[in-house]
Amino acid sequence: MAKISQQELDERVALLKRFRTLLVQQREKFREYLAVLEQQQKSIIAENTELLLAHTELEQQVVAGIASMQKVIVPLSEMYASVQHAVAPQETAAVESIQAELTSLQSKVLAQNETNRNLLRVHIAQIQQQMKQLKNPYQGNRSVYAQKQTVGALVEVNA
């Protein structure tokens, strides 16, 4: 194994620390996203549209944060993979455990997201069925005021 300079070693350590920090931040974002999805499920079940809208907006913000963080993590993971052999085994184990937990959280998020989508599909179908059952009492009339009633035709004038 070739010896590396102190500067290169410092760069690798800095890369590892930054990569680990980003993975921890992304893990926290996924935990936050999972919590939002669980609250969203409760809103769907309770048919609370205002809370559902709030959770959806929060969900969009969290997803945007995850996506922007992912843009940084992907190149760092490639750099980390190229210098992984020069990193201490305990550091590698720490990063791998964070990555494994992150993968687990991602699968939980996907499962919760699928559950919420199914609940929403059922709820939308119920609303559509209710709308079909509504009867319009004015159906067939041209206007609400188009009632057929007798109207006087004579006017009495006294002088």
mmCIF file with all atom_site columns, C-alpha atoms in Angstrom:
data_model
loop_
_atom_site.group_PDB
_atom_site.id
_atom_site.type_symbol
_atom_site.label_atom_id
_atom_site.label_alt_id
_atom_site.label_comp_id
_atom_site.label_asym_id
_atom_site.label_entity_id
_atom_site.label_seq_id
_atom_site.pdbx_PDB_ins_code
_atom_site.Cartn_x
_atom_site.Cartn_y
_atom_site.Cartn_z
_atom_site.occupancy
_atom_site.B_iso_or_equiv
_atom_site.pdbx_formal_charge
_atom_site.auth_seq_id
_atom_site.auth_comp_id
_atom_site.auth_asym_id
_atom_site.auth_atom_id
_atom_site.pdbx_PDB_model_num
ATOM 1   C CA . MET A 1 1   ? 0.000    0.000  0.000   1.00 0.00 ? 1   MET A CA 1
ATOM 2   C CA . ALA A 1 2   ? 1.414    3.347  -1.020  1.00 0.00 ? 2   ALA A CA 1
ATOM 3   C CA . LYS A 1 3   ? 1.846    6.013  1.596   1.00 0.00 ? 3   LYS A CA 1
ATOM 4   C CA . ILE A 1 4   ? -0.357   9.050  1.316   1.00 0.00 ? 4   ILE A CA 1
ATOM 5   C CA . SER A 1 5   ? 0.512    12.581 2.296   1.00 0.00 ? 5   SER A CA 1
ATOM 6   C CA . GLN A 1 6   ? -0.886   14.234 5.387   1.00 0.00 ? 6   GLN A CA 1
ATOM 7   C CA . GLN A 1 7   ? -2.837   16.678 3.224   1.00 0.00 ? 7   GLN A CA 1
ATOM 8   C CA . GLU A 1 8   ? -4.511   13.865 1.294   1.00 0.00 ? 8   GLU A CA 1
ATOM 9   C CA . LEU A 1 9   ? -5.292   12.067 4.548   1.00 0.00 ? 9   LEU A CA 1
ATOM 10  C CA . ASP A 1 10  ? -6.833   15.259 5.954   1.00 0.00 ? 10  ASP A CA 1
ATOM 11  C CA . GLU A 1 11  ? -8.922   15.657 2.798   1.00 0.00 ? 11  GLU A CA 1
ATOM 12  C CA . ARG A 1 12  ? -10.178  12.092 3.087   1.00 0.00 ? 12  ARG A CA 1
ATOM 13  C CA . VAL A 1 13  ? -11.069  12.559 6.741   1.00 0.00 ? 13  VAL A CA 1
ATOM 14  C CA . ALA A 1 14  ? -12.885  15.810 5.921   1.00 0.00 ? 14  ALA A CA 1
ATOM 15  C CA . LEU A 1 15  ? -14.735  14.055 3.100   1.00 0.00 ? 15  LEU A CA 1
ATOM 16  C CA . LEU A 1 16  ? -15.759  11.252 5.434   1.00 0.00 ? 16  LEU A CA 1
ATOM 17  C CA . LYS A 1 17  ? -16.960  13.666 8.110   1.00 0.00 ? 17  LYS A CA 1
ATOM 18  C CA . ARG A 1 18  ? -18.978  15.695 5.602   1.00 0.00 ? 18  ARG A CA 1
ATOM 19  C CA . PHE A 1 19  ? -20.459  12.548 4.076   1.00 0.00 ? 19  PHE A CA 1
ATOM 20  C CA . ARG A 1 20  ? -21.426  11.189 7.489   1.00 0.00 ? 20  ARG A CA 1
ATOM 21  C CA . THR A 1 21  ? -22.953  14.551 8.477   1.00 0.00 ? 21  THR A CA 1
ATOM 22  C CA . LEU A 1 22  ? -25.029  14.647 5.296   1.00 0.00 ? 22  LEU A CA 1
ATOM 23  C CA . LEU A 1 23  ? -26.207  11.083 5.809   1.00 0.00 ? 23  LEU A CA 1
ATOM 24  C CA . VAL A 1 24  ? -27.279  11.911 9.362   1.00 0.00 ? 24  VAL A CA 1
ATOM 25  C CA . GLN A 1 25  ? -29.130  15.003 8.118   1.00 0.00 ? 25  GLN A CA 1
ATOM 26  C CA . GLN A 1 26  ? -30.852  12.992 5.419   1.00 0.00 ? 26  GLN A CA 1
ATOM 27  C CA . ARG A 1 27  ? -31.809  10.338 7.955   1.00 0.00 ? 27  ARG A CA 1
ATOM 28  C CA . GLU A 1 28  ? -33.440  13.040 10.093  1.00 0.00 ? 28  GLU A CA 1
ATOM 29  C CA . LYS A 1 29  ? -35.284  14.400 7.039   1.00 0.00 ? 29  LYS A CA 1
ATOM 30  C CA . PHE A 1 30  ? -36.640  10.932 6.297   1.00 0.00 ? 30  PHE A CA 1
ATOM 31  C CA . ARG A 1 31  ? -37.750  10.543 9.910   1.00 0.00 ? 31  ARG A CA 1
ATOM 32  C CA . GLU A 1 32  ? -39.510  13.895 9.644   1.00 0.00 ? 32  GLU A CA 1
ATOM 33  C CA . TYR A 1 33  ? -41.117  12.813 6.378   1.00 0.00 ? 33  TYR A CA 1
ATOM 34  C CA . LEU A 1 34  ? -42.315  9.553  7.931   1.00 0.00 ? 34  LEU A CA 1
ATOM 35  C CA . ALA A 1 35  ? -43.850  11.477 10.840  1.00 0.00 ? 35  ALA A CA 1
ATOM 36  C CA . VAL A 1 36  ? -45.634  13.810 8.387   1.00 0.00 ? 36  VAL A CA 1
ATOM 37  C CA . LEU A 1 37  ? -46.970  10.819 6.448   1.00 0.00 ? 37  LEU A CA 1
ATOM 38  C CA . GLU A 1 38  ? -48.271  9.216  9.633   1.00 0.00 ? 38  GLU A CA 1
ATOM 39  C CA . GLN A 1 39  ? -50.032  12.451 10.615  1.00 0.00 ? 39  GLN A CA 1
ATOM 40  C CA . GLN A 1 40  ? -51.371  12.718 7.089   1.00 0.00 ? 40  GLN A CA 1
ATOM 41  C CA . GLN A 1 41  ? -52.851  9.230  7.415   1.00 0.00 ? 41  GLN A CA 1
ATOM 42  C CA . LYS A 1 42  ? -54.683  10.310 10.565  1.00 0.00 ? 42  LYS A CA 1
ATOM 43  C CA . SER A 1 43  ? -56.045  13.355 8.704   1.00 0.00 ? 43  SER A CA 1
ATOM 44  C CA . ILE A 1 44  ? -57.259  11.173 5.848   1.00 0.00 ? 44  ILE A CA 1
ATOM 45  C CA . ILE A 1 45  ? -59.022  8.796  8.214   1.00 0.00 ? 45  ILE A CA 1
ATOM 46  C CA . ALA A 1 46  ? -60.571  11.701 10.143  1.00 0.00 ? 46  ALA A CA 1
ATOM 47  C CA . GLU A 1 47  ? -61.557  13.339 6.813   1.00 0.00 ? 47  GLU A CA 1
ATOM 48  C CA . ASN A 1 48  ? -60.029  16.622 7.948   1.00 0.00 ? 48  ASN A CA 1
ATOM 49  C CA . THR A 1 49  ? -59.263  18.381 4.685   1.00 0.00 ? 49  THR A CA 1
ATOM 50  C CA . GLU A 1 50  ? -57.610  21.425 6.255   1.00 0.00 ? 50  GLU A CA 1
ATOM 51  C CA . LEU A 1 51  ? -55.075  19.302 8.142   1.00 0.00 ? 51  LEU A CA 1
ATOM 52  C CA . LEU A 1 52  ? -54.594  17.131 5.065   1.00 0.00 ? 52  LEU A CA 1
ATOM 53  C CA . LEU A 1 53  ? -53.764  20.210 3.009   1.00 0.00 ? 53  LEU A CA 1
ATOM 54  C CA . ALA A 1 54  ? -51.319  21.431 5.670   1.00 0.00 ? 54  ALA A CA 1
ATOM 55  C CA . HIS A 1 55  ? -49.630  18.026 5.812   1.00 0.00 ? 55  HIS A CA 1
ATOM 56  C CA . THR A 1 56  ? -49.408  17.908 2.029   1.00 0.00 ? 56  THR A CA 1
ATOM 57  C CA . GLU A 1 57  ? -47.701  21.295 1.916   1.00 0.00 ? 57  GLU A CA 1
ATOM 58  C CA . LEU A 1 58  ? -45.286  20.252 4.660   1.00 0.00 ? 58  LEU A CA 1
ATOM 59  C CA . GLU A 1 59  ? -44.660  16.994 2.815   1.00 0.00 ? 59  GLU A CA 1
ATOM 60  C CA . GLN A 1 60  ? -43.727  18.906 -0.335  1.00 0.00 ? 60  GLN A CA 1
ATOM 61  C CA . GLN A 1 61  ? -41.228  21.013 1.610   1.00 0.00 ? 61  GLN A CA 1
ATOM 62  C CA . VAL A 1 62  ? -39.620  17.966 3.217   1.00 0.00 ? 62  VAL A CA 1
ATOM 63  C CA . VAL A 1 63  ? -39.409  16.137 -0.120  1.00 0.00 ? 63  VAL A CA 1
ATOM 64  C CA . ALA A 1 64  ? -37.782  19.192 -1.710  1.00 0.00 ? 64  ALA A CA 1
ATOM 65  C CA . GLY A 1 65  ? -35.227  19.236 1.118   1.00 0.00 ? 65  GLY A CA 1
ATOM 66  C CA . ILE A 1 66  ? -34.500  15.540 0.669   1.00 0.00 ? 66  ILE A CA 1
ATOM 67  C CA . ALA A 1 67  ? -34.090  15.987 -3.088  1.00 0.00 ? 67  ALA A CA 1
ATOM 68  C CA . SER A 1 68  ? -31.669  18.895 -2.706  1.00 0.00 ? 68  SER A CA 1
ATOM 69  C CA . MET A 1 69  ? -29.661  16.979 -0.111  1.00 0.00 ? 69  MET A CA 1
ATOM 70  C CA . GLN A 1 70  ? -29.582  13.940 -2.403  1.00 0.00 ? 70  GLN A CA 1
ATOM 71  C CA . LYS A 1 71  ? -27.898  16.066 -5.090  1.00 0.00 ? 71  LYS A CA 1
ATOM 72  C CA . VAL A 1 72  ? -24.968  16.571 -2.719  1.00 0.00 ? 72  VAL A CA 1
ATOM 73  C CA . ILE A 1 73  ? -24.895  13.072 -1.256  1.00 0.00 ? 73  ILE A CA 1
ATOM 74  C CA . VAL A 1 74  ? -24.627  11.211 -4.572  1.00 0.00 ? 74  VAL A CA 1
ATOM 75  C CA . PRO A 1 75  ? -21.290  12.776 -5.639  1.00 0.00 ? 75  PRO A CA 1
ATOM 76  C CA . LEU A 1 76  ? -19.958  12.486 -2.082  1.00 0.00 ? 76  LEU A CA 1
ATOM 77  C CA . SER A 1 77  ? -20.866  8.801  -1.940  1.00 0.00 ? 77  SER A CA 1
ATOM 78  C CA . GLU A 1 78  ? -18.960  8.244  -5.185  1.00 0.00 ? 78  GLU A CA 1
ATOM 79  C CA . MET A 1 79  ? -15.950  10.070 -3.766  1.00 0.00 ? 79  MET A CA 1
ATOM 80  C CA . TYR A 1 80  ? -16.279  8.101  -0.541  1.00 0.00 ? 80  TYR A CA 1
ATOM 81  C CA . ALA A 1 81  ? -16.374  4.824  -2.464  1.00 0.00 ? 81  ALA A CA 1
ATOM 82  C CA . SER A 1 82  ? -13.137  5.736  -4.216  1.00 0.00 ? 82  SER A CA 1
ATOM 83  C CA . VAL A 1 83  ? -11.286  6.472  -0.948  1.00 0.00 ? 83  VAL A CA 1
ATOM 84  C CA . GLN A 1 84  ? -13.057  3.917  1.253   1.00 0.00 ? 84  GLN A CA 1
ATOM 85  C CA . HIS A 1 85  ? -10.083  1.553  1.327   1.00 0.00 ? 85  HIS A CA 1
ATOM 86  C CA . ALA A 1 86  ? -7.947   4.240  3.012   1.00 0.00 ? 86  ALA A CA 1
ATOM 87  C CA . VAL A 1 87  ? -10.484  4.987  5.755   1.00 0.00 ? 87  VAL A CA 1
ATOM 88  C CA . ALA A 1 88  ? -10.404  3.416  9.189   1.00 0.00 ? 88  ALA A CA 1
ATOM 89  C CA . PRO A 1 89  ? -12.695  0.355  9.526   1.00 0.00 ? 89  PRO A CA 1
ATOM 90  C CA . GLN A 1 90  ? -14.658  1.830  12.444  1.00 0.00 ? 90  GLN A CA 1
ATOM 91  C CA . GLU A 1 91  ? -15.422  4.930  10.380  1.00 0.00 ? 91  GLU A CA 1
ATOM 92  C CA . THR A 1 92  ? -16.578  2.754  7.507   1.00 0.00 ? 92  THR A CA 1
ATOM 93  C CA . ALA A 1 93  ? -18.791  0.753  9.859   1.00 0.00 ? 93  ALA A CA 1
ATOM 94  C CA . ALA A 1 94  ? -20.388  3.940  11.190  1.00 0.00 ? 94  ALA A CA 1
ATOM 95  C CA . VAL A 1 95  ? -21.194  5.184  7.692   1.00 0.00 ? 95  VAL A CA 1
ATOM 96  C CA . GLU A 1 96  ? -22.523  1.782  6.641   1.00 0.00 ? 96  GLU A CA 1
ATOM 97  C CA . SER A 1 97  ? -24.828  1.603  9.669   1.00 0.00 ? 97  SER A CA 1
ATOM 98  C CA . ILE A 1 98  ? -26.195  5.067  8.880   1.00 0.00 ? 98  ILE A CA 1
ATOM 99  C CA . GLN A 1 99  ? -26.720  4.027  5.258   1.00 0.00 ? 99  GLN A CA 1
ATOM 100 C CA . ALA A 1 100 ? -28.510  0.843  6.360   1.00 0.00 ? 100 ALA A CA 1
ATOM 101 C CA . GLU A 1 101 ? -30.792  2.811  8.674   1.00 0.00 ? 101 GLU A CA 1
ATOM 102 C CA . LEU A 1 102 ? -31.432  5.307  5.899   1.00 0.00 ? 102 LEU A CA 1
ATOM 103 C CA . THR A 1 103 ? -32.399  2.491  3.538   1.00 0.00 ? 103 THR A CA 1
ATOM 104 C CA . SER A 1 104 ? -34.766  1.099  6.159   1.00 0.00 ? 104 SER A CA 1
ATOM 105 C CA . LEU A 1 105 ? -36.368  4.526  6.633   1.00 0.00 ? 105 LEU A CA 1
ATOM 106 C CA . GLN A 1 106 ? -36.760  4.907  2.889   1.00 0.00 ? 106 GLN A CA 1
ATOM 107 C CA . SER A 1 107 ? -38.641  1.617  2.659   1.00 0.00 ? 107 SER A CA 1
ATOM 108 C CA . LYS A 1 108 ? -40.890  2.638  5.578   1.00 0.00 ? 108 LYS A CA 1
ATOM 109 C CA . VAL A 1 109 ? -41.590  5.974  3.885   1.00 0.00 ? 109 VAL A CA 1
ATOM 110 C CA . LEU A 1 110 ? -42.503  4.232  0.640   1.00 0.00 ? 110 LEU A CA 1
ATOM 111 C CA . ALA A 1 111 ? -44.836  1.837  2.466   1.00 0.00 ? 111 ALA A CA 1
ATOM 112 C CA . GLN A 1 112 ? -46.531  4.667  4.387   1.00 0.00 ? 112 GLN A CA 1
ATOM 113 C CA . ASN A 1 113 ? -46.853  6.705  1.216   1.00 0.00 ? 113 ASN A CA 1
ATOM 114 C CA . GLU A 1 114 ? -48.540  3.771  -0.532  1.00 0.00 ? 114 GLU A CA 1
ATOM 115 C CA . THR A 1 115 ? -50.922  3.350  2.422   1.00 0.00 ? 115 THR A CA 1
ATOM 116 C CA . ASN A 1 116 ? -51.867  7.027  2.278   1.00 0.00 ? 116 ASN A CA 1
ATOM 117 C CA . ARG A 1 117 ? -52.448  6.883  -1.471  1.00 0.00 ? 117 ARG A CA 1
ATOM 118 C CA . ASN A 1 118 ? -54.739  3.876  -1.065  1.00 0.00 ? 118 ASN A CA 1
ATOM 119 C CA . LEU A 1 119 ? -56.693  5.638  1.694   1.00 0.00 ? 119 LEU A CA 1
ATOM 120 C CA . LEU A 1 120 ? -57.058  8.705  -0.515  1.00 0.00 ? 120 LEU A CA 1
ATOM 121 C CA . ARG A 1 121 ? -58.254  6.602  -3.453  1.00 0.00 ? 121 ARG A CA 1
ATOM 122 C CA . VAL A 1 122 ? -60.950  5.028  -1.261  1.00 0.00 ? 122 VAL A CA 1
ATOM 123 C CA . HIS A 1 123 ? -61.947  8.427  0.131   1.00 0.00 ? 123 HIS A CA 1
ATOM 124 C CA . ILE A 1 124 ? -62.159  9.991  -3.338  1.00 0.00 ? 124 ILE A CA 1
ATOM 125 C CA . ALA A 1 125 ? -64.261  7.068  -4.571  1.00 0.00 ? 125 ALA A CA 1
ATOM 126 C CA . GLN A 1 126 ? -66.652  7.558  -1.640  1.00 0.00 ? 126 GLN A CA 1
ATOM 127 C CA . ILE A 1 127 ? -66.983  11.268 -2.403  1.00 0.00 ? 127 ILE A CA 1
ATOM 128 C CA . GLN A 1 128 ? -67.628  10.539 -6.070  1.00 0.00 ? 128 GLN A CA 1
ATOM 129 C CA . GLN A 1 129 ? -70.325  8.038  -5.108  1.00 0.00 ? 129 GLN A CA 1
ATOM 130 C CA . GLN A 1 130 ? -71.954  10.601 -2.801  1.00 0.00 ? 130 GLN A CA 1
ATOM 131 C CA . MET A 1 131 ? -71.922  13.173 -5.600  1.00 0.00 ? 131 MET A CA 1
ATOM 132 C CA . LYS A 1 132 ? -73.645  10.731 -7.950  1.00 0.00 ? 132 LYS A CA 1
ATOM 133 C CA . GLN A 1 133 ? -76.385  10.169 -5.379  1.00 0.00 ? 133 GLN A CA 1
ATOM 134 C CA . LEU A 1 134 ? -77.160  13.862 -5.012  1.00 0.00 ? 134 LEU A CA 1
ATOM 135 C CA . LYS A 1 135 ? -80.398  14.901 -6.682  1.00 0.00 ? 135 LYS A CA 1
ATOM 136 C CA . ASN A 1 136 ? -80.832  18.341 -8.179  1.00 0.00 ? 136 ASN A CA 1
ATOM 137 C CA . PRO A 1 137 ? -84.360  19.554 -7.469  1.00 0.00 ? 137 PRO A CA 1
ATOM 138 C CA . TYR A 1 138 ? -84.134  22.080 -10.290 1.00 0.00 ? 138 TYR A CA 1
ATOM 139 C CA . GLN A 1 139 ? -83.050  19.596 -12.927 1.00 0.00 ? 139 GLN A CA 1
ATOM 140 C CA . GLY A 1 140 ? -85.072  20.082 -16.107 1.00 0.00 ? 140 GLY A CA 1
ATOM 141 C CA . ASN A 1 141 ? -86.149  23.633 -15.289 1.00 0.00 ? 141 ASN A CA 1
ATOM 142 C CA . ARG A 1 142 ? -84.636  26.423 -17.267 1.00 0.00 ? 142 ARG A CA 1
ATOM 143 C CA . SER A 1 143 ? -84.471  28.692 -14.285 1.00 0.00 ? 143 SER A CA 1
ATOM 144 C CA . VAL A 1 144 ? -85.240  28.599 -10.624 1.00 0.00 ? 144 VAL A CA 1
ATOM 145 C CA . TYR A 1 145 ? -87.933  31.167 -11.329 1.00 0.00 ? 145 TYR A CA 1
ATOM 146 C CA . ALA A 1 146 ? -89.511  29.224 -14.212 1.00 0.00 ? 146 ALA A CA 1
ATOM 147 C CA . GLN A 1 147 ? -92.317  27.833 -12.081 1.00 0.00 ? 147 GLN A CA 1
ATOM 148 C CA . LYS A 1 148 ? -95.653  27.394 -13.831 1.00 0.00 ? 148 LYS A CA 1
ATOM 149 C CA . GLN A 1 149 ? -98.121  29.401 -11.822 1.00 0.00 ? 149 GLN A CA 1
ATOM 150 C CA . THR A 1 150 ? -101.191 31.233 -12.900 1.00 0.00 ? 150 THR A CA 1
ATOM 151 C CA . VAL A 1 151 ? -100.702 34.920 -13.275 1.00 0.00 ? 151 VAL A CA 1
ATOM 152 C CA . GLY A 1 152 ? -103.487 37.494 -13.483 1.00 0.00 ? 152 GLY A CA 1
ATOM 153 C CA . ALA A 1 153 ? -104.333 38.708 -16.967 1.00 0.00 ? 153 ALA A CA 1
ATOM 154 C CA . LEU A 1 154 ? -106.851 41.470 -16.174 1.00 0.00 ? 154 LEU A CA 1
ATOM 155 C CA . VAL A 1 155 ? -106.182 44.844 -14.685 1.00 0.00 ? 155 VAL A CA 1
ATOM 156 C CA . GLU A 1 156 ? -109.003 46.805 -13.088 1.00 0.00 ? 156 GLU A CA 1
ATOM 157 C CA . VAL A 1 157 ? -108.872 50.531 -13.540 1.00 0.00 ? 157 VAL A CA 1
ATOM 158 C CA . ASN A 1 158 ? -111.285 52.789 -11.607 1.00 0.00 ? 158 ASN A CA 1
ATOM 159 C CA . ALA A 1 159 ? -111.435 56.453 -12.310 1.00 0.00 ? 159 ALA A CA 1
#
